[in-house]
Coordinates of C-alpha atoms in Angstrom, one line a residue:
X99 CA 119.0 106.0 26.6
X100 CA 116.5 106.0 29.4
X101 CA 113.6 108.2 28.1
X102 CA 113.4 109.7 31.7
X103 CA 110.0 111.9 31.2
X104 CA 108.5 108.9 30.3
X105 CA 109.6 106.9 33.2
X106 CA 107.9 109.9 35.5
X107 CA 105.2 109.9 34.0
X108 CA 104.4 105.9 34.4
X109 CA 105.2 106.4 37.8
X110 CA 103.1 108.7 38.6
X111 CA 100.1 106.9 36.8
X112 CA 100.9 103.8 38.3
X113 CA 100.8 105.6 42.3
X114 CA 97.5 106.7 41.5
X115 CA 95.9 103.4 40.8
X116 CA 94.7 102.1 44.2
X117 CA 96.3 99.0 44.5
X118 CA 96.1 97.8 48.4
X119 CA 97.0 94.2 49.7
X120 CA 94.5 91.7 48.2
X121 CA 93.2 94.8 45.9
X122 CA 95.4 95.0 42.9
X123 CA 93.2 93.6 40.2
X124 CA 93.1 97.1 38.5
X125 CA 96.9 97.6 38.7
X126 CA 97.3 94.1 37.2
X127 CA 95.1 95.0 33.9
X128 CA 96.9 98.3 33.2
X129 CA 100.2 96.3 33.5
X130 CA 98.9 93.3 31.2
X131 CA 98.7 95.8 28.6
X132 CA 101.2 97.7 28.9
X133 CA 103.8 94.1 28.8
X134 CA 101.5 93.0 26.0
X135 CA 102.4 96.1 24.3
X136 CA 106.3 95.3 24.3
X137 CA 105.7 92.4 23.1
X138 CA 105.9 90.2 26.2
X139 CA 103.5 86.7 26.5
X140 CA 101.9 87.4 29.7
X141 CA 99.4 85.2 31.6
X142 CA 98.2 85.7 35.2
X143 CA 98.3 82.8 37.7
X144 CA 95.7 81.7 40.2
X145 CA 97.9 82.9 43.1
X146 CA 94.6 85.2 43.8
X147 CA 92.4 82.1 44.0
X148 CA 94.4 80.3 46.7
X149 CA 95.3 83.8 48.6
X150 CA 91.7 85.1 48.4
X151 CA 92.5 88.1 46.4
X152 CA 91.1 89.6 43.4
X153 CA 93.6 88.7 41.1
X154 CA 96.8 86.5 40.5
X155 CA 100.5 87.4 39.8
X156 CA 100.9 88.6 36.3
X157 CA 103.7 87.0 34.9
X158 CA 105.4 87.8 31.5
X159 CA 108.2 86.6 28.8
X160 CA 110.1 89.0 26.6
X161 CA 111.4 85.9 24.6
X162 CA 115.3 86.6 23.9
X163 CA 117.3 86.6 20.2
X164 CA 120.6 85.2 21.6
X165 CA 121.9 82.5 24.2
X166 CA 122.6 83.6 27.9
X167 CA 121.1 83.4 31.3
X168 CA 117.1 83.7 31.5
X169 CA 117.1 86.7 34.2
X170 CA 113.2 87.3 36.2
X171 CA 113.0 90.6 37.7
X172 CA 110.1 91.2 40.2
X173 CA 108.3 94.1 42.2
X174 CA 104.8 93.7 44.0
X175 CA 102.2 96.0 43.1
X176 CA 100.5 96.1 46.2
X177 CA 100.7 99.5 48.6
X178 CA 100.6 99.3 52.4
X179 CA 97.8 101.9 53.7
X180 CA 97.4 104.7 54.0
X181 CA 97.3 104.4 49.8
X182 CA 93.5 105.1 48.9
X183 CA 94.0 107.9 46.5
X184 CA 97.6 108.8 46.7
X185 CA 98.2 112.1 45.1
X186 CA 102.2 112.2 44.4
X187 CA 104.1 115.7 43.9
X188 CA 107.0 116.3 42.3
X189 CA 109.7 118.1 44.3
X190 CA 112.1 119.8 41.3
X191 CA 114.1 121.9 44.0
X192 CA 114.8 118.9 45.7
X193 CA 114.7 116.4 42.9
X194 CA 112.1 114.2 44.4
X195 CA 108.8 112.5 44.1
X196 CA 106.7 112.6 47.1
X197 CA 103.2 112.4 48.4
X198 CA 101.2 115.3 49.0
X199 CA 101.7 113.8 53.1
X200 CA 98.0 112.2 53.7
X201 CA 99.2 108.9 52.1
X202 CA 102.4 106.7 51.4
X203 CA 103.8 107.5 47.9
X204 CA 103.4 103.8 46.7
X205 CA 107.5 104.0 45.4
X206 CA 107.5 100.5 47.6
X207 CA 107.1 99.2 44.9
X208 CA 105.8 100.7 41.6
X209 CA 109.4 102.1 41.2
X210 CA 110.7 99.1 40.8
X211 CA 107.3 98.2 38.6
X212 CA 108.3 101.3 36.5
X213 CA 111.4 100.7 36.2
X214 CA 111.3 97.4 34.9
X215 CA 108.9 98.9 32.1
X216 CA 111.0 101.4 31.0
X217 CA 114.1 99.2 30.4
X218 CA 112.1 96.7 29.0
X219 CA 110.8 99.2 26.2
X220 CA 114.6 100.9 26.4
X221 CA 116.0 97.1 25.1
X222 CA 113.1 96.5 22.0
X223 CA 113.4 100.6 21.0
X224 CA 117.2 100.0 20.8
X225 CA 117.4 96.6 19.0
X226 CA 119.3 95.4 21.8
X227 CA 119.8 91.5 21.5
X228 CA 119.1 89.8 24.7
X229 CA 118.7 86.1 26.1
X230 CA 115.1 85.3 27.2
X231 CA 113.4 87.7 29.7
X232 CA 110.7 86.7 32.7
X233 CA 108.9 89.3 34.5
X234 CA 106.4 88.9 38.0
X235 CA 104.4 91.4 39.1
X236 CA 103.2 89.5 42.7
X237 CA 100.4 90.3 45.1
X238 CA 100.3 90.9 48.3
X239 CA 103.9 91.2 49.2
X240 CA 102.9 93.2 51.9
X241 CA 101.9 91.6 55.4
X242 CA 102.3 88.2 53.9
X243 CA 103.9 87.6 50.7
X244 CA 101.3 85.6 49.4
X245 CA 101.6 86.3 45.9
X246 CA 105.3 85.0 46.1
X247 CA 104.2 82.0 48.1
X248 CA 101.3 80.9 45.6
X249 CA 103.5 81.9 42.3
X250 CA 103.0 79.0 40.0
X251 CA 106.3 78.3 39.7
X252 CA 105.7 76.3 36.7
X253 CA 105.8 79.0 34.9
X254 CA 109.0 80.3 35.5
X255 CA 112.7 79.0 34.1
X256 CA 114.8 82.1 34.9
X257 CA 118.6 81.0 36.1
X258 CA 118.2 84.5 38.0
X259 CA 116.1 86.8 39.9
X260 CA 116.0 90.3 40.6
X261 CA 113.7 91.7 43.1
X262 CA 113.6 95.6 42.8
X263 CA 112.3 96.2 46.4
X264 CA 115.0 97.1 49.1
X265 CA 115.4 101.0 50.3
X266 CA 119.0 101.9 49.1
X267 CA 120.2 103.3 45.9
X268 CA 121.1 101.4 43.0
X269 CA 124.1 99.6 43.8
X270 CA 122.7 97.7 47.0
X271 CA 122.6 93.9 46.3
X272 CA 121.0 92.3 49.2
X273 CA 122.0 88.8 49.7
X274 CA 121.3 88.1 53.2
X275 CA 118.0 88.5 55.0
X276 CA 115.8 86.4 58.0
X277 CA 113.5 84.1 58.9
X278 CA 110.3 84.8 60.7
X279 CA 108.0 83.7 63.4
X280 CA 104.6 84.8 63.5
X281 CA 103.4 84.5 66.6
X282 CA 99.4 84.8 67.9
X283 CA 98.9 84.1 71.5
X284 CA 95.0 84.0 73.6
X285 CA 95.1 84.3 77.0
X286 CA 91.8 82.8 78.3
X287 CA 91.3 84.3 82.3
X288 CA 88.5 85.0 84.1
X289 CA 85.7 87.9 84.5
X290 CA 85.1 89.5 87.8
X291 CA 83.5 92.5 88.9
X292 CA 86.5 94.6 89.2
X293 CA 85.2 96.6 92.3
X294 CA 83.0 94.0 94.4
X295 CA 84.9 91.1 93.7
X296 CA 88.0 91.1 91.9
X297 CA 89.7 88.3 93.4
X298 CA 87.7 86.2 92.7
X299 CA 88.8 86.9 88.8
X300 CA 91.9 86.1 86.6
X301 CA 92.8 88.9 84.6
X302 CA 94.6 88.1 81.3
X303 CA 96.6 91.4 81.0
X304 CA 98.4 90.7 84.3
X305 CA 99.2 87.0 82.8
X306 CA 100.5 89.0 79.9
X307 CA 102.5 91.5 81.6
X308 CA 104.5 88.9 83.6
X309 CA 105.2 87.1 80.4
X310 CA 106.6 90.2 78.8
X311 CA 108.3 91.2 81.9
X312 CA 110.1 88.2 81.7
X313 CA 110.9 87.9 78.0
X314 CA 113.4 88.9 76.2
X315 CA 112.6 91.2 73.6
X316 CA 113.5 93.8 70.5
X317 CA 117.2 93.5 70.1
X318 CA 118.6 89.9 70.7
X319 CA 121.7 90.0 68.9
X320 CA 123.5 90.9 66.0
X321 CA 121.5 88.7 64.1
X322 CA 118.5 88.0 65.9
X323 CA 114.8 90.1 66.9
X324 CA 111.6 89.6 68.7
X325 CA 108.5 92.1 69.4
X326 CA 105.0 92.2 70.5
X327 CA 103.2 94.6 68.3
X328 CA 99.8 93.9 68.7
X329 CA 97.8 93.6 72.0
X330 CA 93.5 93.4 71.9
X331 CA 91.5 92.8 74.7
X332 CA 89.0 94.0 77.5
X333 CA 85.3 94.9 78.1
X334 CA 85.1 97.4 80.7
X335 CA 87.1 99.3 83.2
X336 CA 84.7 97.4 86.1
X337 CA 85.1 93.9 84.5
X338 CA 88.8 92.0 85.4
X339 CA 90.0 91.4 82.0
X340 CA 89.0 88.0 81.2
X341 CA 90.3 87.4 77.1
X342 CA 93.5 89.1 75.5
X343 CA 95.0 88.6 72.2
X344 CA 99.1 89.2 71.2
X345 CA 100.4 88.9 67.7
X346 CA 104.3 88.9 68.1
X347 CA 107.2 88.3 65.8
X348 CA 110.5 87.0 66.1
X349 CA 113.6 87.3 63.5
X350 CA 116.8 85.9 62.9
X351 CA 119.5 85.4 60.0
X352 CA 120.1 81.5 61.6
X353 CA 117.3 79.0 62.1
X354 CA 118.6 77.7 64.8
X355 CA 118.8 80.9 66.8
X356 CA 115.3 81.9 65.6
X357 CA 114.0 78.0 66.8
X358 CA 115.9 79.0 70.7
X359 CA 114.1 82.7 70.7
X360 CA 110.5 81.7 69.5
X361 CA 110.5 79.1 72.2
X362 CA 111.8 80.7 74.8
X363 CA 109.1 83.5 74.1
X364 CA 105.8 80.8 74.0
X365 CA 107.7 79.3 77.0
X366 CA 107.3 82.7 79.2
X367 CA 104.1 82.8 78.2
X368 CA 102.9 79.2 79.6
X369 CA 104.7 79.9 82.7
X370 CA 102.6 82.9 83.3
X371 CA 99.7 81.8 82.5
X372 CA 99.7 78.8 84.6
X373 CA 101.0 81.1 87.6
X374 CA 97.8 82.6 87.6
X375 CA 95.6 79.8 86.8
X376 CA 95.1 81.0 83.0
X377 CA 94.7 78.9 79.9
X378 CA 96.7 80.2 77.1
X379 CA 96.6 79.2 73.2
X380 CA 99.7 80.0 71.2
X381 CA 99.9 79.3 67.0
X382 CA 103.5 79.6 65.8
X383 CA 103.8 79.9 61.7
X384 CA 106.9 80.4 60.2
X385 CA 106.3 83.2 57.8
X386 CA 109.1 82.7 55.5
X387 CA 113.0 80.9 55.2
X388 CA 116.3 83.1 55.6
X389 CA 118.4 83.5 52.6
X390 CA 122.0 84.2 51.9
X391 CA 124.1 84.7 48.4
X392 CA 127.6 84.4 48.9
X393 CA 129.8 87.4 47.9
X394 CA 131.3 85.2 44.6
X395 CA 128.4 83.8 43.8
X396 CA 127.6 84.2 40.3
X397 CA 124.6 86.4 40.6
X398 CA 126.1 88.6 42.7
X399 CA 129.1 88.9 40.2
X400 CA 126.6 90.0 37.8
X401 CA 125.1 92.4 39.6
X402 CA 128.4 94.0 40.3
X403 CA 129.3 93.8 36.8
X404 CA 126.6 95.8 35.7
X405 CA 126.7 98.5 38.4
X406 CA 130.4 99.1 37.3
X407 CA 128.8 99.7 33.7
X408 CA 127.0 102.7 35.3
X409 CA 129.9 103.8 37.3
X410 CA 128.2 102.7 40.5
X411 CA 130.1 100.3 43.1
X412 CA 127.8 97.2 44.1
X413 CA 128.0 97.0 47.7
X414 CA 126.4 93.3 49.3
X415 CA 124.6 93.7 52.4
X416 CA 121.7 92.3 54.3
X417 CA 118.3 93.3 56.0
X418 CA 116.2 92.7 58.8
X419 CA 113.2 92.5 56.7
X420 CA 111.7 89.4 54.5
X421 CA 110.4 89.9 50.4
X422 CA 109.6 88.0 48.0
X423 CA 113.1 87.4 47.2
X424 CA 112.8 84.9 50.2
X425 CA 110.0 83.4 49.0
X426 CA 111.6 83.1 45.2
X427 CA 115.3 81.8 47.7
X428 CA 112.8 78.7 49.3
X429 CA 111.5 77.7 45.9
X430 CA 114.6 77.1 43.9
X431 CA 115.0 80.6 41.9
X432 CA 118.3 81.7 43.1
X433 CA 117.4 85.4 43.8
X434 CA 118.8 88.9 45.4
X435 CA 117.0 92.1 46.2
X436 CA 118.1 95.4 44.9
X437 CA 118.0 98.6 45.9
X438 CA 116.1 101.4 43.4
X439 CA 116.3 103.9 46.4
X440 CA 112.7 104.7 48.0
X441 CA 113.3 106.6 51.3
X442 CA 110.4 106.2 54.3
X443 CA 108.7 103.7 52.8
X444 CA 105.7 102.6 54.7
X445 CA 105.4 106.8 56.3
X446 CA 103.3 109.3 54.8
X447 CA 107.1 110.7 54.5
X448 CA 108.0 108.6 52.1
X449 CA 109.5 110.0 48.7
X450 CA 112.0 108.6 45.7
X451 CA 114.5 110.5 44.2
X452 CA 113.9 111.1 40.4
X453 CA 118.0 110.2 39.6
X454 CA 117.5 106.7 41.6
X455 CA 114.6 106.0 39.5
X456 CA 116.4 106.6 36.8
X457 CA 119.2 104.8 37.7
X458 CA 116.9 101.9 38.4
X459 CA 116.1 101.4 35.0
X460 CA 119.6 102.0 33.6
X461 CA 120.2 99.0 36.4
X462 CA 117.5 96.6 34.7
X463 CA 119.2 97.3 31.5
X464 CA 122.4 96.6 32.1
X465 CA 121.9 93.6 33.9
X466 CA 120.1 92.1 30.7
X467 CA 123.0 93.3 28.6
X468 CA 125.5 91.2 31.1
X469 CA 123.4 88.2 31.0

């Protein structure tokens, strides 16, 4: 009963409001009004306050006519960049929704924001009787997950939570993913003039090298992995490079193995540095906690139970990447991530297949029917 032009056609209005990290206040109007039309109480919280954004997470309840569990289901509305001006194109031979290649599409994750909609309206168009509903819309998801980290909780009494943000097709339930490490190391050496007297400097990029020489990197294990993405410094080709700046990461499913790899990467990097006479600054933050739903858990059960409604087999699995449904894991809303199928995400590659989209919402709809 999904009304499927409808659905593509939010979507595609939804891409092309600009809606970058920290940015989404516009976004967040359209979609106040467009809950308020369906009948949902929404409010937004002051998530943008404490983040330093320009607006909060909008949060919604479709109140219910019938006892069952309260489900929340969740996508961020903000887009990595490039997504200034994203001009999708739909792809009928192929049955796709794409960008027109000098931007992301913005699928990651206004599907899952368009979805949500459209089986929202699907369940009050139908009469369908449901328990009590709760809807986020967060902020900044990307880079930080700041609009899951300042959610005013208050707010919220859901027994479950659906984030509509992983990559596979509807039937993924993800119910394991990892911790993270930020890490941000400066590497203080000294200036010389790199031709008349070099010695006489201490060049940060050597300290760095024989850090990362010695560390162990990408790939740990199974469960575990570390990588220096970012590295800023130098002045001149003729001055020994006196200042450098690293931003590194490390992952891992177990806490304890992430504890053993983020010091053993600091740790390589005060050896070097004091091999060479360096000083060296290192700020460790834990980004966010590791999750994991069992397989019989009853959220996952539910899950499965509506998947098998739509003749689709729910397949558990984990990731290598953190979401909100971390975030939502650390604060007491037991919660899984779903898949609703956008391919590339975070390319100018990236596109969505219009039958997972679809799917996505027959998904949200079936899960409220379960509950």
């Amino acid at each position: 009963m999904i009304n499927k032009q409808r659905l593509i056609d939010e979507f595609l209005e939804l891409v092309q409001i600009d809606s970058p990290s920290s940015k989404e206040g516009k976004v967040a109007q359209v979609l106040v009004k467009k809950l308020e039309e369906i009948g949902c109480e929404v409010i937004i919280d002051d998530a943008g306050t404490k983040a330093g954004g320009e607006t909060g997470n909008v949060i919604a309840t479709l109140k219910g006519n019938r006892e069952g569990k309260t489900l929340l289901f969740s996508s961020h509305m903000d887009t990595v960049s490039p997504g200034i001006g994203i001009k999708p194109i739909i792809d009928e031979a192929n049955g796709i929704i794409k960008s027109d290649g000098t931007t992301v599409l913005g699928s990651d994750d206004k599907a899952g924001i368009a979805a949500i909609l459209e089986a929202l309206r699907n369940i009050k168009e139908n009469n369908v009787d449901h328990a009590d509903i709760q809807v986020v819309f967060s902020i900044w998801e990307e880079g930080g997950l700041f609009g899951a980290k300042y959610l005013d909780y208050s707010k919220l009494n859901a027994d479950f939570a659906f984030v509509l943000d992983s990559g596979g097709s509807p039937g993924e339930i993800i119910v394991q993913a990892p911790a993270q490490d930020a890490i941000k190391v400066t590497i203080t050496g000294k200036p010389a003039h790199a031709g008349l007297e070099p010695e006489n400097g201490i060049s940060s990029i050597m300290v760095a090298s024989r850090a990362i020489e010695n560390m162990k990197l990408l790939r740990i294990d199974e469960e575990t992995t570390a990588n220096i993405g970012i590295v800023k410094g130098g002045i001149a080709t003729n001055i020994v490079m006196p200042e450098l700046e690293i931003a590194a990461e490390a992952r891992s499913l177990s806490e304890e193995k992430l504890d053993v790899q983020t010091n053993h990467m600091v740790e390589t990097f005060k050896k070097a540095a004091e091999e060479f006479g360096a000083k060296i600054d290192i700020e460790v933050n834990r980004a966010y906690a590791p999750f994991t739903i069992e397989e019989n858990d009853e959220i996952v059960q539910l899950a499965k139970k509506a998947f098998s409604n739509m003749n689709v087999e729910g397949k558990t699995g984990s990731t290598g990447g953190g979401s909100d449904t971390n975030i939502l894991n650390k604060n007491g809303v037991k919660a899984v991530n779903l898949g609703i199928g956008m391919k590339n995400a975070h390319t100018l590659e990236e596109y969505i297949a219009i039958e997972d989209l679809v799917n996505s919402a027959i998904m949200v709809g079936e899960l409220i029917k379960e509950a």
